[in-house]
Coordinates of C-alpha atoms in Angstrom, one line a residue:
X1 CA 1.2 -2.9 -20.1
X2 CA 4.4 -3.1 -17.8
X3 CA 4.1 -3.9 -14.2
X4 CA 4.1 -1.1 -11.7
X5 CA 4.6 -1.7 -7.9
X6 CA 2.6 0.4 -5.4
X7 CA 3.3 0.0 -1.7
X8 CA 3.3 2.3 1.4
X9 CA 2.3 2.8 5.1
X10 CA 0.4 5.0 7.4
X11 CA 2.8 7.3 9.4
X12 CA 1.2 6.4 12.7
X13 CA 4.5 5.3 14.4
X14 CA 7.9 3.4 13.7
X15 CA 8.0 0.4 11.5
X16 CA 8.8 -2.9 12.9
X17 CA 10.3 -6.3 12.2
X18 CA 6.9 -7.5 11.1
X19 CA 6.8 -4.8 8.4
X20 CA 10.3 -5.7 7.4
X21 CA 9.7 -9.5 6.8
X22 CA 6.1 -9.0 5.7
X23 CA 6.7 -6.5 3.0
X24 CA 9.7 -4.1 3.4
X25 CA 12.3 -6.7 2.3
X26 CA 10.0 -7.6 -0.8
X27 CA 9.9 -4.0 -1.7
X28 CA 13.8 -3.5 -1.7
X29 CA 14.1 -6.5 -3.8
X30 CA 11.3 -5.5 -6.4
X31 CA 12.6 -1.8 -6.8
X32 CA 15.4 -2.9 -9.0
X33 CA 12.9 -4.9 -11.2
X34 CA 9.9 -2.7 -11.6
X35 CA 8.9 1.1 -11.4
X36 CA 7.9 1.7 -7.8
X37 CA 5.7 4.1 -5.9
X38 CA 6.0 4.1 -2.0
X39 CA 3.3 6.0 -0.5
X40 CA 3.3 7.7 2.7
X41 CA -0.5 7.5 3.5
X42 CA -0.8 10.6 5.9
X43 CA -4.5 11.3 5.0
X44 CA -5.3 7.8 6.0
X45 CA -4.0 8.3 9.6
X46 CA -7.5 9.8 10.5
X47 CA -9.4 6.7 9.4
X48 CA -9.3 5.1 12.7
X49 CA -8.3 8.0 15.2
X50 CA -9.8 11.2 16.2
X51 CA -6.6 13.2 15.5
X52 CA -3.6 12.4 13.4
X53 CA -1.1 12.8 16.2
X54 CA 2.5 14.0 15.5
X55 CA 1.9 13.5 11.7
X56 CA 5.2 15.5 10.5
X57 CA 7.3 13.8 12.9
X58 CA 5.9 10.5 12.1
X59 CA 6.2 11.1 8.5
X60 CA 9.9 11.9 8.8
X61 CA 10.5 8.8 10.9
X62 CA 8.7 6.6 8.2
X63 CA 10.8 8.0 5.3
X64 CA 13.8 7.5 7.4
X65 CA 12.8 3.8 7.9
X66 CA 12.4 3.3 4.4
X67 CA 15.8 4.6 3.5
X68 CA 17.5 2.7 6.2
X69 CA 16.0 -0.5 5.0
X70 CA 17.4 0.2 1.5
X71 CA 14.4 1.8 -0.5
X72 CA 16.2 4.0 -2.9
X73 CA 14.7 7.4 -4.1
X74 CA 16.5 7.1 -7.4
X75 CA 14.6 3.9 -8.1
X76 CA 11.2 4.4 -6.2
X77 CA 8.9 7.4 -6.0
X78 CA 8.4 8.1 -2.2
X79 CA 5.5 10.6 -1.9
X80 CA 2.7 11.8 0.5
X81 CA -1.1 11.2 0.3
X82 CA -2.0 14.7 1.1
X83 CA 0.2 16.1 -1.7
X84 CA -1.6 14.6 -4.5
X85 CA -5.2 15.9 -4.7
X86 CA -5.9 14.0 -8.1
X87 CA -5.4 11.0 -6.4
X88 CA -7.9 11.7 -3.6
X89 CA -10.4 12.8 -6.5
X90 CA -10.6 9.1 -7.7
X91 CA -12.3 8.2 -4.6
X92 CA -15.8 9.6 -5.6
X93 CA -16.2 7.6 -8.7
X94 CA -14.6 4.5 -7.1
X95 CA -17.2 4.6 -4.2
X96 CA -20.0 4.7 -6.6
X97 CA -18.7 1.0 -7.8
X98 CA -19.1 -0.9 -4.3
X99 CA -22.0 -1.5 -2.1
X100 CA -22.2 -0.6 1.5
X101 CA -22.6 -4.4 2.4
X102 CA -19.4 -5.1 0.4
X103 CA -17.5 -2.7 2.7
X104 CA -18.9 -3.8 5.9
X105 CA -17.9 -7.4 5.2
X106 CA -14.3 -6.6 4.6
X107 CA -12.4 -8.4 7.4
X108 CA -9.6 -5.8 7.5
X109 CA -12.1 -3.0 8.0
X110 CA -13.7 -5.1 10.9
X111 CA -10.3 -5.6 12.7
X112 CA -9.4 -1.9 12.2
X113 CA -12.8 -1.0 14.0
X114 CA -12.1 -3.4 16.7
X115 CA -8.9 -1.6 17.4
X116 CA -9.8 1.9 16.7
X117 CA -9.2 4.8 19.0
X118 CA -11.9 6.9 17.8
X119 CA -14.9 7.5 20.3
X120 CA -17.2 6.6 17.4
X121 CA -16.5 4.9 14.3
X122 CA -16.3 7.4 11.3
X123 CA -17.7 7.0 7.8
X124 CA -14.0 7.3 6.6
X125 CA -13.5 3.9 8.2
X126 CA -15.7 2.1 5.7
X127 CA -14.2 4.1 2.7
X128 CA -10.7 2.9 3.6
X129 CA -10.5 0.0 1.3
X130 CA -11.8 2.2 -1.6
X131 CA -9.3 4.8 -0.8
X132 CA -6.5 2.2 -0.9
X133 CA -7.9 1.2 -4.4
X134 CA -7.4 4.9 -5.3
X135 CA -3.8 4.6 -4.0
X136 CA -3.1 1.7 -6.1
X137 CA -4.8 2.5 -9.3
X138 CA -3.8 6.2 -9.7
X139 CA -0.4 4.9 -10.9
X140 CA -1.7 1.8 -12.7
X141 CA -0.2 -0.3 -10.1
X142 CA -0.1 -4.1 -10.9
X143 CA 2.0 -5.4 -8.1
X144 CA 1.2 -4.8 -4.4
X145 CA 3.5 -6.1 -1.8
X146 CA 1.4 -6.7 1.3
X147 CA 1.1 -8.8 4.6
X148 CA -1.5 -11.4 4.8
X149 CA -4.0 -9.0 6.7
X150 CA -4.0 -6.6 3.8
X151 CA -5.0 -9.1 1.1
X152 CA -8.8 -8.2 1.4
X153 CA -7.8 -4.5 0.4
X154 CA -6.2 -5.8 -2.7
X155 CA -9.4 -7.7 -3.6
X156 CA -11.5 -4.7 -3.3
X157 CA -8.9 -2.8 -5.7
X158 CA -9.5 -5.5 -8.2
X159 CA -13.3 -5.3 -7.9
X160 CA -13.1 -1.6 -8.3
X161 CA -11.0 -1.8 -11.4
X162 CA -12.9 -4.6 -12.9
X163 CA -16.3 -2.7 -12.4
X164 CA -14.8 0.6 -13.7
X165 CA -13.5 -1.2 -16.9
X166 CA -16.9 -2.8 -17.5
X167 CA -18.9 0.2 -17.0
X168 CA -16.6 3.0 -18.7
X169 CA -14.2 1.1 -20.8
X170 CA -10.6 -0.4 -20.2
X171 CA -8.7 2.1 -18.1
X172 CA -7.1 0.0 -15.1
X173 CA -5.2 -3.1 -14.8
X174 CA -6.2 -5.8 -12.2
X175 CA -3.4 -5.7 -9.5
X176 CA -1.9 -8.9 -7.9
X177 CA -0.9 -9.2 -4.2
X178 CA 2.8 -10.1 -3.6
X179 CA 3.5 -11.8 -0.3
X180 CA 6.6 -11.5 1.8
X181 CA 8.9 -14.1 3.2
X182 CA 7.0 -14.1 6.5
X183 CA 3.3 -12.8 5.7
X184 CA 2.2 -12.6 9.4
X185 CA 5.0 -12.5 12.2
X186 CA 3.4 -12.4 15.6
X187 CA 4.0 -9.8 18.4
X188 CA 5.9 -10.5 21.5
X189 CA 2.7 -11.1 23.4
X190 CA 1.6 -13.7 21.1
X191 CA -1.1 -11.4 19.3
X192 CA -0.9 -9.5 16.0
X193 CA 2.5 -7.6 15.8
X194 CA 1.4 -4.0 15.7
X195 CA 3.1 -0.6 16.3
X196 CA -0.1 0.4 18.1
X197 CA -0.1 -2.6 20.4
X198 CA 3.3 -2.2 21.9
X199 CA 4.4 -5.7 21.1
X200 CA 6.7 -5.1 18.3
X201 CA 10.5 -4.5 17.7
X202 CA 10.8 -1.1 16.0
X203 CA 13.5 -1.1 13.1
X204 CA 14.8 2.1 14.9
X205 CA 14.9 0.4 18.3
X206 CA 18.3 0.5 20.2
X207 CA 20.0 -2.6 21.2
X208 CA 19.1 -2.1 24.8
X209 CA 15.6 -1.3 23.8
X210 CA 15.3 -4.6 21.7
X211 CA 16.8 -6.7 24.5
X212 CA 14.3 -5.3 27.0
X213 CA 11.4 -6.2 24.7
X214 CA 12.6 -9.8 24.1
X215 CA 13.2 -10.3 28.0
X216 CA 9.4 -9.6 28.3
X217 CA 8.2 -11.9 25.6
X218 CA 5.8 -14.6 26.5
X219 CA 7.2 -18.2 26.4
X220 CA 5.8 -21.2 28.4
X221 CA 6.8 -23.5 31.4
X222 CA 8.4 -26.2 29.4
X223 CA 12.2 -25.9 29.7
X224 CA 13.0 -28.0 26.7
X225 CA 12.6 -25.7 23.7
X226 CA 11.0 -27.3 20.6
X227 CA 9.5 -25.6 17.3
X228 CA 5.6 -26.4 17.7
X229 CA 3.4 -23.6 16.2
X230 CA 0.1 -25.2 17.4
X231 CA 0.9 -26.2 20.9
X232 CA 3.8 -23.7 21.8
X233 CA 3.0 -20.4 19.7
X234 CA 5.0 -18.1 21.7
X235 CA 8.2 -20.2 21.8
X236 CA 7.8 -20.8 18.1
X237 CA 7.3 -17.2 17.3
X238 CA 10.7 -16.3 19.0
X239 CA 12.3 -19.1 17.1
X240 CA 10.8 -18.0 13.9
X241 CA 12.0 -14.3 14.6
X242 CA 15.4 -15.6 15.4
X243 CA 15.6 -17.9 12.3
X244 CA 14.4 -15.1 9.8
X245 CA 17.3 -12.7 11.2
X246 CA 19.8 -15.5 11.0
X247 CA 18.6 -17.0 7.6
X248 CA 18.2 -20.3 9.5
X249 CA 15.6 -22.8 10.1
X250 CA 13.6 -22.3 13.5
X251 CA 13.5 -26.1 14.0
X252 CA 17.3 -26.2 13.8
X253 CA 17.6 -23.3 16.4
X254 CA 15.2 -25.2 18.7
X255 CA 17.5 -28.4 18.5
X256 CA 20.5 -26.5 19.4
X257 CA 18.8 -24.7 22.3
X258 CA 17.2 -27.9 23.7
X259 CA 17.1 -28.1 27.4
X260 CA 18.7 -24.6 27.9
X261 CA 15.3 -23.1 28.3
X262 CA 13.7 -19.9 27.5
X263 CA 16.4 -17.7 28.8
X264 CA 18.9 -19.1 26.3
X265 CA 16.0 -18.9 23.7
X266 CA 15.8 -15.0 24.5
X267 CA 19.4 -14.6 24.4
X268 CA 19.7 -16.0 21.0
X269 CA 16.7 -14.1 19.7
X270 CA 18.3 -10.8 21.1
X271 CA 21.7 -11.3 19.5
X272 CA 20.1 -12.5 16.2
X273 CA 17.9 -9.3 16.0
X274 CA 20.4 -6.8 17.1
X275 CA 23.0 -8.2 14.7
X276 CA 20.3 -8.1 11.9
X277 CA 19.4 -4.5 12.8
X278 CA 22.9 -3.1 12.9
X279 CA 23.5 -2.1 9.4
X280 CA 20.0 -0.7 9.4
X281 CA 20.7 1.4 12.2
X282 CA 23.8 2.5 10.9
X283 CA 22.3 3.7 7.6
X284 CA 19.6 5.6 9.6
X285 CA 22.1 7.5 11.7
X286 CA 23.7 8.9 8.5
X287 CA 20.3 10.6 7.3
X288 CA 18.6 13.7 8.6
X289 CA 15.3 15.7 8.2
X290 CA 16.8 17.7 5.2
X291 CA 17.3 14.4 3.3
X292 CA 13.5 13.5 3.9
X293 CA 12.2 16.9 2.9
X294 CA 14.2 16.9 -0.4
X295 CA 13.2 13.2 -1.2
X296 CA 9.4 13.9 -0.6
X297 CA 9.5 17.0 -2.6
X298 CA 10.9 15.3 -5.5
X299 CA 8.6 12.3 -5.0
X300 CA 5.6 14.4 -4.7
X301 CA 6.0 16.1 -7.9
X302 CA 6.6 12.8 -9.9
X303 CA 3.6 11.1 -8.2
X304 CA 1.4 14.1 -9.1
X305 CA 2.3 14.0 -12.7
X306 CA 1.2 10.5 -12.8
X307 CA -2.1 11.2 -11.0
X308 CA -3.0 14.2 -13.3
X309 CA -2.8 11.7 -16.3
X310 CA -4.9 9.0 -14.6
X311 CA -7.6 11.3 -13.5
X312 CA -7.8 12.8 -17.0
X313 CA -8.3 9.3 -18.5
X314 CA -10.9 8.6 -15.9
X315 CA -12.8 11.9 -16.7
X316 CA -12.7 11.0 -20.4
X317 CA -14.0 7.4 -19.9
X318 CA -16.9 8.7 -17.8
X319 CA -17.8 11.4 -20.2
X320 CA -16.9 14.4 -18.1

């Protein structure tokens, strides 16, 4: 069986540099080597919130981010969760293959519950990993580019695929997680970088917005800049961010900055990030909503054709 890549994001806000170095850069490289499906997981927006928010606008912005960083709709199928009913029908048989205890133990589910904006945690939250299994397996995905925090979901997918194959016959491959260059880039406040926590630099941010965010980033009271992830995590995080954007070692940057302090560190980081984002901003400015609508219509049609075939295999294997 040939490898197939499945990847995607929920349209809950702009993608940021953590997404880029954790997964997006890897996706752009992989699309030239394997068939790729890129999921706009719009149904999953209601997993941890009472309302989906500006779902149409966020979907458009998400696809614009994809196109701006270099995901090519000629080589990747970009599609919406809500447009593929056959994909979602896989959730029922898949849920029968995992226990409640296994879902409750999932560390990513625990983290999402802790940061949920719902008044009460819905049952959908516990099905989240299984829904992601359906996302991966509907297209027989074998390679899944993820950040470190999403690894438990890939393990659930492997569990679902293995148990389905054992119970009903060989239908699904066992997918593998692919880690990006920087699996977990911290936010500017020292915590997990997240679009919902206001500590991230969006790929669509202007130069002035980027500069303002980095000015507010946490550092420490030691003027001499060194790279020490354990003792000086905030300083190390800025050095890591600048190093990733410049393609240089963060230790080397720390040595160059030396006694010039946090102000110089933030200046270097701001210049590095803005220079890195310049071509992404340029490509984004060349696109509009009409491009997004056309790309999604084509992608939804191709993804649904794949989902129909997989669901029929599942029905036959289960004896329906």
